Tab-separated table of C-alpha atoms in Angstrom:
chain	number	residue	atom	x	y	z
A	1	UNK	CA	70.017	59.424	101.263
A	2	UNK	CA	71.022	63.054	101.802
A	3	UNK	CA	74.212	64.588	100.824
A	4	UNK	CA	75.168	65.580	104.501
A	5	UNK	CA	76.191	63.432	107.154
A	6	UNK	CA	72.897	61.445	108.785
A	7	UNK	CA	74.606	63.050	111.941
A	8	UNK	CA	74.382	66.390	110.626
A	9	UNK	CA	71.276	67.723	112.324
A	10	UNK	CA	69.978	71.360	113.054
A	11	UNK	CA	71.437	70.676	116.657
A	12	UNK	CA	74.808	69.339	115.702
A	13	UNK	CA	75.030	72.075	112.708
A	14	UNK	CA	74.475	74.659	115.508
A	15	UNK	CA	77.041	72.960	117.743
A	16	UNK	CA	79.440	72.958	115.037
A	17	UNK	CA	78.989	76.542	113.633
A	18	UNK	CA	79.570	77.131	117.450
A	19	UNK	CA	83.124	75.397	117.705
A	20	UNK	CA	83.488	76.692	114.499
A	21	UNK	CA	83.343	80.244	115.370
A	22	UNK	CA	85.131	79.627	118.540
A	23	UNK	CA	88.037	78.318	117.036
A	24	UNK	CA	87.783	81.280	114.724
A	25	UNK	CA	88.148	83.748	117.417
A	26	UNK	CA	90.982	81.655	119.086
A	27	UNK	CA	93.016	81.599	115.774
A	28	UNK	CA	92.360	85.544	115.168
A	29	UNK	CA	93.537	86.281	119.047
A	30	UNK	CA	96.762	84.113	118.566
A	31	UNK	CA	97.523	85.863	115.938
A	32	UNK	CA	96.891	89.148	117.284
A	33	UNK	CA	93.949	89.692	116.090
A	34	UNK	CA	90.078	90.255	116.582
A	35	UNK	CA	87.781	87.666	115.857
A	36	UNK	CA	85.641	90.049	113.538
A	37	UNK	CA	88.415	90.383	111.420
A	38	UNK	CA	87.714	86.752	109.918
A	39	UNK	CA	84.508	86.281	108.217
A	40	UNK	CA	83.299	82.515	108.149
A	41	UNK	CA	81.720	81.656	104.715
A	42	UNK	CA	79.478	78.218	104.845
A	43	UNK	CA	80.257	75.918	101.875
A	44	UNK	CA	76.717	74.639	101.463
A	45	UNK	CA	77.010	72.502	98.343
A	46	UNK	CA	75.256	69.687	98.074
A	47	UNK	CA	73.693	69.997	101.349
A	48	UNK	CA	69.590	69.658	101.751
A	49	UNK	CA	67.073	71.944	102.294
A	50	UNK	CA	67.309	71.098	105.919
A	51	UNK	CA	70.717	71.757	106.306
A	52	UNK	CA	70.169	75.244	104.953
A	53	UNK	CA	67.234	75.761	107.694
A	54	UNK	CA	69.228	74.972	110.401
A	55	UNK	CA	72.082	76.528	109.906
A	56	UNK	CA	70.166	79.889	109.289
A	57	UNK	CA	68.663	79.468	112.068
A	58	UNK	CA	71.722	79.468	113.974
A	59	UNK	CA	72.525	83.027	112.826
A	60	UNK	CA	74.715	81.658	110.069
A	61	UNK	CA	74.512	84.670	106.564
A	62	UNK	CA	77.766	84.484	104.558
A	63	UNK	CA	77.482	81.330	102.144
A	64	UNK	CA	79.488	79.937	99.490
A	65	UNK	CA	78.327	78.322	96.512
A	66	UNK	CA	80.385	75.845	94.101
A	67	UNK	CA	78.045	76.222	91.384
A	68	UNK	CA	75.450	78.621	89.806
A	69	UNK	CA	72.411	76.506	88.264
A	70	UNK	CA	72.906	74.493	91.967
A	71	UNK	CA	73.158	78.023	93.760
A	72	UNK	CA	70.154	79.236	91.754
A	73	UNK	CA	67.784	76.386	92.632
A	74	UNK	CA	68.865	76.863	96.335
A	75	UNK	CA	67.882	80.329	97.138
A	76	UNK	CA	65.233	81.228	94.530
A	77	UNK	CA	62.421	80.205	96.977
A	78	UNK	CA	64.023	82.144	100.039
A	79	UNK	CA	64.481	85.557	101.715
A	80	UNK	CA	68.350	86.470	100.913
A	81	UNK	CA	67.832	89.809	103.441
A	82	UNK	CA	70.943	90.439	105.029
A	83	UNK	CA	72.299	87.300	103.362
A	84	UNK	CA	75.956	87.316	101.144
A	85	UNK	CA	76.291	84.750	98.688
A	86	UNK	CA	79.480	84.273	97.433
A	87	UNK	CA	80.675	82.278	94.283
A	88	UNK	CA	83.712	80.232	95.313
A	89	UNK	CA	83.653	77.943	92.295
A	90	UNK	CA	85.242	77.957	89.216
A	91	UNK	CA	82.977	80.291	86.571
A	92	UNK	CA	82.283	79.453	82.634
A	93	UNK	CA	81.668	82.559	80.578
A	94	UNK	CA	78.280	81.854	79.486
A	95	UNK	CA	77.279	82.048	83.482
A	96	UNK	CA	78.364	85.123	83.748
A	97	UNK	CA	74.966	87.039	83.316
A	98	UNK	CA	73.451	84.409	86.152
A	99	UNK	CA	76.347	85.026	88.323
A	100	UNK	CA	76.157	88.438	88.200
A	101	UNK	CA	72.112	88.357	89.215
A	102	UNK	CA	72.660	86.197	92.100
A	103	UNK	CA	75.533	86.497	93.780
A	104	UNK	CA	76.947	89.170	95.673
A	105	UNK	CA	80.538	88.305	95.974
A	106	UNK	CA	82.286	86.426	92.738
A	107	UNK	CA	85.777	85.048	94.358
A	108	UNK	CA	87.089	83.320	91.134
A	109	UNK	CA	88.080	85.892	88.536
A	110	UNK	CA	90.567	84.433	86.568
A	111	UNK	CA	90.996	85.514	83.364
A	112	UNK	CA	90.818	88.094	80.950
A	113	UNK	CA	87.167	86.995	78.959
A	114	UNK	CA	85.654	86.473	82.596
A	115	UNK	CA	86.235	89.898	83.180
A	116	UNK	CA	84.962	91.036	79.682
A	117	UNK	CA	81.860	88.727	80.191
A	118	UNK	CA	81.195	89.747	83.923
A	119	UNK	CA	81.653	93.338	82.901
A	120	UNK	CA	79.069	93.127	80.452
A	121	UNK	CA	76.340	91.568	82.236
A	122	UNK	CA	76.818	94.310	85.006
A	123	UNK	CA	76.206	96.786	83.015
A	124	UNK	CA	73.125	95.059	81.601
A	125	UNK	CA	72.175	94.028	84.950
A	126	UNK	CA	72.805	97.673	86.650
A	127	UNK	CA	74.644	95.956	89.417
A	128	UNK	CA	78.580	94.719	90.295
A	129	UNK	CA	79.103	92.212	92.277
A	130	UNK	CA	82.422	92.563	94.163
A	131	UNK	CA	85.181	89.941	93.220
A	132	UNK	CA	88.408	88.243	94.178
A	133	UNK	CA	90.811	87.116	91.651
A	134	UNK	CA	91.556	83.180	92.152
A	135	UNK	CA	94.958	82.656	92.152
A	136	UNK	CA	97.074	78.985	91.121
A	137	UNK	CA	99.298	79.228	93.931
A	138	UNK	CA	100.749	75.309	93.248
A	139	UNK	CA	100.037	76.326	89.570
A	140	UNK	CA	98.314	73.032	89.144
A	141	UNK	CA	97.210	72.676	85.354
A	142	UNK	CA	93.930	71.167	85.987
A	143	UNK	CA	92.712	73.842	88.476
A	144	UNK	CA	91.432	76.949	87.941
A	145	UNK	CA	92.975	80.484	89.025
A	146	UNK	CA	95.871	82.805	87.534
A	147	UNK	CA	98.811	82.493	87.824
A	148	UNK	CA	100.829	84.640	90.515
A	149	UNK	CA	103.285	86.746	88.004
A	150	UNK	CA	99.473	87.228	86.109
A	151	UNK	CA	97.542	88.616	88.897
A	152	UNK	CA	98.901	92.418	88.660
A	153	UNK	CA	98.247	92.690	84.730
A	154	UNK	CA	94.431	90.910	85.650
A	155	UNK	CA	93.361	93.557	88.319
A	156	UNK	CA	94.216	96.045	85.965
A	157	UNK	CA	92.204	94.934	83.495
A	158	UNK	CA	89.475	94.520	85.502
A	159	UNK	CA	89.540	97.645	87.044
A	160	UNK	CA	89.680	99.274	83.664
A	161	UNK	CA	86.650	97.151	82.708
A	162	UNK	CA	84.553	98.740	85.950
A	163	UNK	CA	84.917	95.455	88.110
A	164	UNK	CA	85.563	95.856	91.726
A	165	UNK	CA	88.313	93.863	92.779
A	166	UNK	CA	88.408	93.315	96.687
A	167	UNK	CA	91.260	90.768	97.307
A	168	UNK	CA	92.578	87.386	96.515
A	169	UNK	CA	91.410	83.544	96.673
A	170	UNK	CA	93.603	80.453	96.628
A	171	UNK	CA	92.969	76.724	97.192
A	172	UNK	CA	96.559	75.368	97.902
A	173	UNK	CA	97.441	71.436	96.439
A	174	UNK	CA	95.492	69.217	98.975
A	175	UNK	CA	99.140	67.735	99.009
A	176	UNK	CA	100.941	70.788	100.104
A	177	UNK	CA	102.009	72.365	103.436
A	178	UNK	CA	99.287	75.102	102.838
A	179	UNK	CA	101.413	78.012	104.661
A	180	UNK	CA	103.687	77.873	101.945
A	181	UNK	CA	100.845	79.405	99.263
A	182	UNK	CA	98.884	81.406	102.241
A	183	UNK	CA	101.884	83.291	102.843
A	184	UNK	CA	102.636	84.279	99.248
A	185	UNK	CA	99.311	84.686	98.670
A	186	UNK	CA	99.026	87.365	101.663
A	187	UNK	CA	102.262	88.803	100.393
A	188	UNK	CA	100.873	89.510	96.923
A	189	UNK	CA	97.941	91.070	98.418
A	190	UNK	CA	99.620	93.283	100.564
A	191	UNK	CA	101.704	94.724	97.460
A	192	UNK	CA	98.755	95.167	95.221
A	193	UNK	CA	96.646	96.957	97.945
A	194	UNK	CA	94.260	94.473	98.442
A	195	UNK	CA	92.225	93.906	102.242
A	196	UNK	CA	90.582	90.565	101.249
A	197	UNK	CA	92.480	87.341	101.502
A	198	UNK	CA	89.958	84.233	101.323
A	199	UNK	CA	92.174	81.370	102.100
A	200	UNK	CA	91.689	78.239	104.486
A	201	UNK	CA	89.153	75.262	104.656
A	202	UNK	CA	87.721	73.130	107.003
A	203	UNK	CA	90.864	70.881	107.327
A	204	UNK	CA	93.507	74.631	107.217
A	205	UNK	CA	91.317	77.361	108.620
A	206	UNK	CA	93.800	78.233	111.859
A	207	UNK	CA	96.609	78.443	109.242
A	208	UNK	CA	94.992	80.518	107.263
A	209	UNK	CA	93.815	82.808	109.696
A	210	UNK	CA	97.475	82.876	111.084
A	211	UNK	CA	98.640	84.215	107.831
A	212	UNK	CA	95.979	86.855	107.623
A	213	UNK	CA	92.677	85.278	105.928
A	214	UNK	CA	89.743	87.660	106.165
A	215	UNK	CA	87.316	85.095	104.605
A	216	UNK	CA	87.496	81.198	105.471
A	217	UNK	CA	85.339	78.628	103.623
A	218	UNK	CA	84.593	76.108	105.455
A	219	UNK	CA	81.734	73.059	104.577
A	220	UNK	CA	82.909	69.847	106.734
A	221	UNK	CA	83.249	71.704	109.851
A	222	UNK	CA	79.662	72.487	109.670
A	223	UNK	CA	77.857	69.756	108.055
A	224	UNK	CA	80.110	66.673	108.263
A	225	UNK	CA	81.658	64.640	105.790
A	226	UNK	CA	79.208	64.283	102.636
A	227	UNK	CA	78.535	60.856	101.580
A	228	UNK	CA	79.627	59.581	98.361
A	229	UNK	CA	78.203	57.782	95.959
């Protein structure tokens, strides 16, 4: 059985990227603003080959990927022109030199050695992908991200290291009102200069965009609920 929904075909994906992308613009005009201010990432982990198809077909070419070995067997067999793959998952070290080769966005810099480690595969790679620092907004000890009081020192140091650092990333406690960490989140961004807030998931997305996301992530408004094991 496949990882997506048995419901998730090309013509429901396209229906839902649709809605999704509606809803998008509806979000962005109650809020004041355009709906090409908000840039839809699709979560495609997990999903099939199939999946992928369809939802390219629908005109779909910012995608998020949870993992890098998973990320690399994806694409390595397809034309990425005018494609953006972005990293949302958490990154080990010793991935940093595949990261750096594949993706064009990494949104979870967190920590001093990442930077040291993605530094030094750009240079031996002769490109940079752009990054977003991942930031603990419940400060949750098993999750990734830095803290908030952490984030000004970090973008230093990776600016000093020659990493270009576009903007922030949070995912809030699944428990949590997530307003309460977009706002702050938005707030910190605004101080340190920063235009890229991705923030908001399938379940949050009008929130986020309320509170100024650029970037949403969303995976079960496109593809259904995976099925699990």
């Amino acid at each position: 059985m496949s990882a997506s929904s048995p419901a998730a075909s090309a013509a429901s994906i396209a229906d839902r990227l649709a809605h999704a992308r509606a809803a998008i613009a509806r979000a962005a005009a109650s809020a004041g603003r355009e709906a090409g201010d908000v840039t839809l990432t699709a979560v495609v982990k997990t999903q099939p080959p199939a999946a992928i198809d369809a939802i390219l077909a629908a005109g779909q070419a910012v995608f998020g990927e949870n993992r890098v070995q998973e990320a690399q067997a994806r694409w390595a067999d397809r034309d990425r022109a005018g494609l953006e793959l972005r990293l949302i998952g958490s990154l080990q070290t010793n991935k940093a030199e595949a990261a750096v080769a594949l993706f064009d966005v990494i949104e979870t810099l967190d920590r001093a050695r990442l930077v040291e480690a993605l530094a030094r595969a750009a240079d031996r790679a002769g490109r940079t992908p752009r990054c977003l620092i991942q930031v603990n907004t419940g400060r949750e000890p098993q999750k990734a991200g830095a803290a908030p009081e952490a984030v000004p020192a970090l973008l230093d140091t990776a600016r000093a290291a020659g990493l270009t650092v576009e903007g922030l990333m949070c995912i809030p406690p699944a428990e949590d009102d997530p307003v309460a960490h977009f706002r702050p989140l938005a707030a910190l961004a605004r101080d340190l200069g920063l235009p890229i807030l991705s923030m908001g998931m399938s379940g949050d997305y009008p929130a986020a965009i309320a509170c100024g996301a650029t970037h949403v992530r969303l995976g079960t408004a496109l593809f259904g609920e995976r099925n699990r094991p």
